[in-house]
CSV table of C-alpha atoms in Angstrom, one decimal:
chain,number,residue,atom,x,y,z
T,1,MET,CA,45.7,-0.2,-38.4
T,2,LEU,CA,48.0,2.9,-38.4
T,3,TYR,CA,51.2,2.6,-40.5
T,4,VAL,CA,53.8,5.3,-40.8
T,5,LYS,CA,56.6,4.4,-43.2
T,6,ASN,CA,59.8,6.3,-44.0
T,7,LEU,CA,58.3,9.6,-43.0
T,8,HIS,CA,60.3,12.7,-43.8
T,9,LYS,CA,59.3,16.3,-43.0
T,10,SER,CA,61.3,19.5,-43.3
T,11,TYR,CA,60.6,23.2,-42.8
T,12,ARG,CA,62.0,25.9,-45.0
T,13,THR,CA,63.2,29.3,-43.9
T,14,GLY,CA,64.3,31.4,-46.8
T,15,ASN,CA,66.6,29.2,-48.9
T,16,LYS,CA,67.4,26.9,-46.0
T,17,SER,CA,65.7,23.6,-45.3
T,18,PHE,CA,65.6,22.2,-41.7
T,19,PRO,CA,64.8,18.4,-41.5
T,20,VAL,CA,62.5,17.6,-38.6
T,21,LEU,CA,61.4,14.0,-39.3
T,22,LYS,CA,64.1,11.8,-40.8
T,23,GLY,CA,62.6,8.5,-41.9
T,24,ILE,CA,60.1,7.6,-39.1
T,25,ASN,CA,58.6,4.1,-39.1
T,26,LEU,CA,56.0,3.1,-36.6
T,27,SER,CA,52.6,1.4,-36.3
T,28,VAL,CA,49.6,1.2,-34.0
T,29,ALA,CA,47.5,-1.9,-33.9
T,30,ASP,CA,43.8,-2.2,-33.0
T,31,ARG,CA,43.2,-1.6,-29.3
T,32,GLU,CA,46.8,-0.7,-28.7
T,33,PHE,CA,47.9,2.2,-26.5
T,34,VAL,CA,51.1,3.7,-27.8
T,35,ALA,CA,53.0,6.7,-26.4
T,36,VAL,CA,55.7,8.8,-28.2
T,37,MET,CA,58.2,10.6,-26.0
T,38,GLY,CA,61.2,12.8,-26.7
T,39,PRO,CA,62.9,16.1,-25.9
T,40,SER,CA,61.5,19.3,-27.2
T,41,GLY,CA,62.5,19.6,-30.8
T,42,SER,CA,62.6,15.8,-31.4
T,43,GLY,CA,59.7,15.9,-33.8
T,44,LYS,CA,56.8,14.7,-31.7
T,45,SER,CA,54.3,17.5,-32.5
T,46,THR,CA,55.3,17.4,-36.2
T,47,LEU,CA,54.7,13.7,-36.3
T,48,LEU,CA,51.2,14.1,-34.8
T,49,ASN,CA,50.4,16.9,-37.2
T,50,CYS,CA,51.4,14.8,-40.2
T,51,ILE,CA,49.3,11.8,-39.0
T,52,SER,CA,46.3,14.1,-38.5
T,53,CYS,CA,46.9,15.6,-42.0
T,54,TYR,CA,47.2,19.2,-40.8
T,55,ILE,CA,50.6,19.6,-42.4
T,56,PRO,CA,52.0,17.9,-45.6
T,57,PHE,CA,55.2,15.8,-45.6
T,58,GLU,CA,57.8,15.3,-48.4
T,59,GLU,CA,58.5,11.6,-48.4
T,60,GLY,CA,57.0,8.4,-47.0
T,61,SER,CA,53.5,7.2,-46.4
T,62,ILE,CA,50.8,7.2,-43.8
T,63,SER,CA,47.8,4.8,-43.9
T,64,LEU,CA,44.9,4.5,-41.5
T,65,GLY,CA,42.5,1.6,-41.6
T,66,GLY,CA,43.9,0.6,-45.0
T,67,GLN,CA,43.4,4.0,-46.5
T,68,THR,CA,46.5,6.0,-47.7
T,69,LEU,CA,46.2,9.6,-46.6
T,70,LYS,CA,48.8,11.3,-48.8
T,71,GLY,CA,47.3,12.9,-52.0
T,72,MET,CA,43.8,13.3,-50.6
T,73,ASP,CA,42.1,16.6,-51.2
T,74,GLU,CA,41.0,18.8,-48.3
T,75,LYS,CA,37.4,17.7,-48.3
T,76,ALA,CA,38.5,14.0,-48.0
T,77,LEU,CA,41.0,14.8,-45.3
T,78,ALA,CA,38.4,16.7,-43.3
T,79,LYS,CA,36.2,13.6,-43.5
T,80,VAL,CA,39.0,11.4,-42.2
T,81,ARG,CA,39.6,13.8,-39.3
T,82,ASN,CA,35.9,14.0,-38.4
T,83,GLU,CA,35.0,10.3,-38.8
T,84,LYS,CA,38.2,8.2,-38.3
T,85,LEU,CA,40.3,10.3,-35.9
T,86,GLY,CA,39.5,11.5,-32.4
T,87,PHE,CA,41.5,14.3,-30.8
T,88,VAL,CA,42.4,15.1,-27.2
T,89,PHE,CA,44.5,18.3,-26.6
T,90,GLN,CA,46.5,19.6,-23.6
T,91,ASP,CA,44.2,22.6,-23.4
T,92,PHE,CA,41.0,20.6,-23.6
T,93,MET,CA,39.5,22.8,-26.4
T,94,LEU,CA,36.0,22.7,-25.0
T,95,LEU,CA,33.5,25.4,-26.0
T,96,ASP,CA,32.6,27.6,-23.0
T,97,GLY,CA,29.1,28.2,-24.2
T,98,LEU,CA,28.2,24.5,-24.4
T,99,THR,CA,27.4,22.1,-21.6
T,100,VAL,CA,29.5,19.0,-20.9
T,101,ARG,CA,27.0,16.9,-22.8
T,102,GLU,CA,26.8,19.3,-25.7
T,103,ASN,CA,30.6,19.4,-25.9
T,104,ILE,CA,30.7,15.6,-26.1
T,105,LEU,CA,28.2,15.8,-29.0
T,106,LEU,CA,30.0,18.6,-30.8
T,107,PRO,CA,31.4,16.5,-33.7
T,108,ARG,CA,27.9,15.1,-34.4
T,109,ILE,CA,26.4,18.6,-34.1
T,110,ILE,CA,28.9,19.8,-36.7
T,111,GLN,CA,27.9,16.9,-39.0
T,112,GLU,CA,24.2,17.7,-38.2
T,113,LYS,CA,23.8,14.1,-37.2
T,114,VAL,CA,22.6,14.3,-33.6
T,115,GLU,CA,20.4,11.3,-33.8
T,116,GLN,CA,19.2,8.8,-31.2
T,117,ASP,CA,22.4,6.7,-31.5
T,118,ALA,CA,24.5,9.7,-30.8
T,119,GLU,CA,22.4,10.7,-27.8
T,120,GLU,CA,22.6,7.2,-26.4
T,121,LEU,CA,26.4,7.0,-26.9
T,122,ALA,CA,26.9,10.4,-25.3
T,123,ASP,CA,24.9,9.2,-22.2
T,124,SER,CA,27.0,6.0,-22.2
T,125,LEU,CA,30.2,8.0,-22.3
T,126,LEU,CA,29.1,10.3,-19.6
T,127,SER,CA,28.5,7.2,-17.4
T,128,LEU,CA,31.6,5.4,-18.5
T,129,PHE,CA,33.9,8.3,-17.5
T,130,GLY,CA,32.1,9.2,-14.3
T,131,ILE,CA,30.9,12.6,-15.4
T,132,ALA,CA,27.2,12.1,-15.7
T,133,HIS,CA,26.7,14.2,-12.7
T,134,ILE,CA,28.2,17.3,-14.5
T,135,ALA,CA,26.4,16.7,-17.9
T,136,ASP,CA,24.5,20.0,-17.7
T,137,LYS,CA,27.4,22.1,-16.3
T,138,TYR,CA,29.6,24.4,-18.3
T,139,PRO,CA,33.4,24.1,-18.6
T,140,ALA,CA,34.0,27.0,-16.3
T,141,ASP,CA,32.3,25.1,-13.5
T,142,ILE,CA,34.2,21.9,-13.6
T,143,SER,CA,37.8,20.7,-12.7
T,144,GLY,CA,40.7,20.2,-15.1
T,145,GLY,CA,40.4,16.4,-14.8
T,146,GLU,CA,36.7,16.6,-15.6
T,147,LYS,CA,37.4,18.8,-18.6
T,148,GLN,CA,39.9,16.3,-20.0
T,149,ARG,CA,37.5,13.4,-19.4
T,150,THR,CA,34.9,15.3,-21.3
T,151,ALA,CA,37.4,15.8,-24.1
T,152,VAL,CA,38.2,12.1,-24.2
T,153,ALA,CA,34.5,11.3,-24.4
T,154,ARG,CA,34.1,13.8,-27.2
T,155,SER,CA,36.9,12.1,-29.1
T,156,LEU,CA,34.9,8.9,-29.0
T,157,ILE,CA,31.5,10.1,-30.1
T,158,ASN,CA,32.2,9.2,-33.8
T,159,LYS,CA,33.7,5.8,-32.9
T,160,PRO,CA,37.0,6.7,-34.5
T,161,LEU,CA,39.7,4.2,-35.6
T,162,LEU,CA,42.3,6.1,-33.6
T,163,ILE,CA,42.5,8.7,-30.9
T,164,LEU,CA,45.4,11.2,-31.2
T,165,ALA,CA,46.3,12.7,-27.8
T,166,ASP,CA,48.6,15.6,-27.6
T,167,GLU,CA,50.1,16.0,-24.0
T,168,PRO,CA,46.7,15.1,-22.5
T,169,THR,CA,48.0,15.3,-18.9
T,170,GLY,CA,50.2,18.4,-19.4
T,171,ASN,CA,47.9,20.7,-17.5
T,172,LEU,CA,46.8,18.3,-14.8
T,173,ASP,CA,47.9,17.3,-11.3
T,174,SER,CA,49.0,13.8,-10.6
T,175,LYS,CA,45.5,12.6,-9.4
T,176,SER,CA,43.7,14.1,-12.4
T,177,SER,CA,46.4,12.7,-14.7
T,178,ARG,CA,45.8,9.2,-13.5
T,179,THR,CA,42.1,9.6,-13.9
T,180,VAL,CA,42.5,10.7,-17.5
T,181,ILE,CA,44.8,7.8,-18.4
T,182,GLU,CA,42.3,5.4,-16.8
T,183,SER,CA,39.7,7.0,-19.1
T,184,PHE,CA,41.8,6.0,-22.1
T,185,GLU,CA,42.2,2.5,-20.6
T,186,GLU,CA,38.4,2.3,-20.2
T,187,ALA,CA,37.9,3.5,-23.7
T,188,ARG,CA,40.1,0.8,-25.0
T,189,LYS,CA,38.5,-1.9,-22.8
T,190,SER,CA,34.9,-1.0,-23.3
T,191,LEU,CA,34.9,0.6,-26.8
T,192,GLY,CA,37.8,-1.0,-28.5
T,193,ALA,CA,39.7,2.3,-28.9
T,194,SER,CA,43.3,2.6,-30.1
T,195,ILE,CA,45.3,5.5,-28.7
T,196,PHE,CA,48.4,7.3,-29.9
T,197,MET,CA,49.7,9.7,-27.3
T,198,VAL,CA,52.4,12.3,-27.4
T,199,THR,CA,53.6,13.1,-23.9
T,200,HIS,CA,56.5,14.3,-21.7
T,201,ASP,CA,55.0,12.4,-18.8
T,202,SER,CA,56.7,9.1,-18.0
T,203,PHE,CA,54.0,8.2,-15.5
T,204,ALA,CA,51.3,8.4,-18.1
T,205,ALA,CA,53.5,6.6,-20.6
T,206,SER,CA,54.0,3.7,-18.2
T,207,PHE,CA,50.4,2.7,-18.7
T,208,CYS,CA,51.0,2.1,-22.4
T,209,ASP,CA,51.7,-1.1,-24.3
T,210,ARG,CA,54.6,0.5,-26.1
T,211,VAL,CA,56.6,3.7,-25.8
T,212,ILE,CA,58.5,5.1,-28.8
T,213,LEU,CA,61.4,7.4,-28.0
T,214,LEU,CA,62.2,10.1,-30.6
T,215,LYS,CA,65.5,12.0,-30.8
T,216,ASP,CA,66.6,14.4,-33.5
T,217,GLY,CA,63.7,13.4,-35.8
T,218,MET,CA,64.4,9.6,-35.6
T,219,VAL,CA,63.2,6.7,-33.6
T,220,TYR,CA,65.8,6.2,-30.9
T,221,ASP,CA,64.3,3.2,-29.1
T,222,THR,CA,61.0,1.3,-28.7
T,223,LEU,CA,60.1,-0.2,-25.4
T,224,GLU,CA,57.5,-3.0,-25.2
T,225,ALA,CA,55.6,-3.4,-21.9
T,226,GLU,CA,55.6,-6.8,-20.2
T,227,PRO,CA,52.4,-8.8,-20.3
T,228,GLY,CA,50.2,-7.9,-17.4
T,229,HIS,CA,52.3,-4.9,-16.5
T,230,ARG,CA,49.3,-2.8,-15.4
T,231,GLU,CA,48.2,-5.5,-13.0
T,232,ASP,CA,51.6,-5.7,-11.3
T,233,GLY,CA,51.8,-1.9,-10.7
T,234,ARG,CA,53.8,-1.1,-13.9
T,235,GLY,CA,57.0,-0.6,-11.8
T,236,ALA,CA,59.3,-2.7,-13.9
T,237,PHE,CA,58.2,-1.1,-17.2
T,238,TRP,CA,58.5,2.4,-15.6
T,239,ASP,CA,62.0,1.6,-14.4
T,240,ARG,CA,63.0,0.5,-17.9
T,241,LEU,CA,61.4,3.6,-19.4
T,242,LEU,CA,63.2,5.9,-17.1
T,243,LYS,CA,66.5,4.1,-17.7
T,244,ALA,CA,66.1,4.5,-21.5
T,245,ILE,CA,65.2,8.2,-21.1
T,246,ARG,CA,68.3,8.8,-19.0
T,247,GLU,CA,70.5,7.0,-21.5
T,248,MET,CA,69.1,9.0,-24.4
T,249,ASN,CA,69.6,12.3,-22.5
T,250,ASP,CA,73.1,11.4,-21.4
T,251,GLU,CA,74.2,10.9,-25.0
T,252,ASP,CA,73.7,14.6,-25.6
T,253,SER,CA,73.9,16.9,-22.6
T,254,THR,CA,71.9,19.5,-24.4
T,255,GLN,CA,68.9,17.3,-24.1
T,256,CYS,CA,69.1,17.5,-20.3
T,257,GLY,CA,68.0,21.1,-20.2
T,258,PRO,CA,64.4,22.4,-19.9
T,259,GLY,CA,63.3,20.7,-23.1
T,260,GLY,CA,64.4,17.2,-22.0
T,261,ILE,CA,62.3,14.5,-20.4
T,262,LYS,CA,62.5,14.2,-16.7
T,263,PRO,CA,60.6,12.0,-14.2
T,264,PRO,CA,58.6,14.0,-11.6
T,265,THR,CA,60.7,14.5,-8.5
T,266,ALA,CA,57.9,12.8,-6.4
T,267,MET,CA,58.2,9.7,-8.5
T,268,LYS,CA,61.9,8.9,-8.6
T,269,GLY,CA,62.8,5.3,-9.1
T,270,GLY,CA,59.6,4.6,-11.0
T,271,LYS,CA,57.7,3.4,-7.9
T,272,MET,CA,54.1,4.0,-7.1
């Protein structure tokens, strides 16, 4: 469904070129939940921005739902972002002057397509994510977890092919983080959503079907979860993930500083 092939991206400063992505290959299948992890500077955010067509890239290709994105004009790219991609950000990006329900409907409001089907889907999403009781409240009056569940619901209002999530649990406590990840799970189960998530959070990543580790702009490793790993507590997959992260960090001591990936101290050993 999403295919990224031989992706290269560099940034220029004066006469110097600094490569950030160095031949990335990856894919996301229908209904798959995939995470990308890596130290700061590994290329995670650049990769997400290339997929969402916010920045150009030099080499390679990106296709979404059989449609090649490179070479599209801005109007066509805006259509892809609005109709085929859903976005969830670390900072929620809710509009303070709109209620929770209105924030969920915002993509349809922008399109001027707030018809009965959109109204019904908004009500369904409010119920699905357990936020129907705050539908008429404003962002300032709800918790961080409720804000992010609202953002997840908003990302689904256009029934996109893919949700792009950028550090969706970064500003949340552990309880709220789990609630948000469970919202992604429910979106996949009930609505057939596919999710591509950039995260530093090994706990959140342990819920995924696959975790792609980036280092220095290249795919360092890809970990596949065991069948039924969610039902058995995800402990074995989490342990494998933490081991792979430690090995990646140990290869270069500079990655063990503040920008590296570290498990939360309360969750050492990968156990619940």
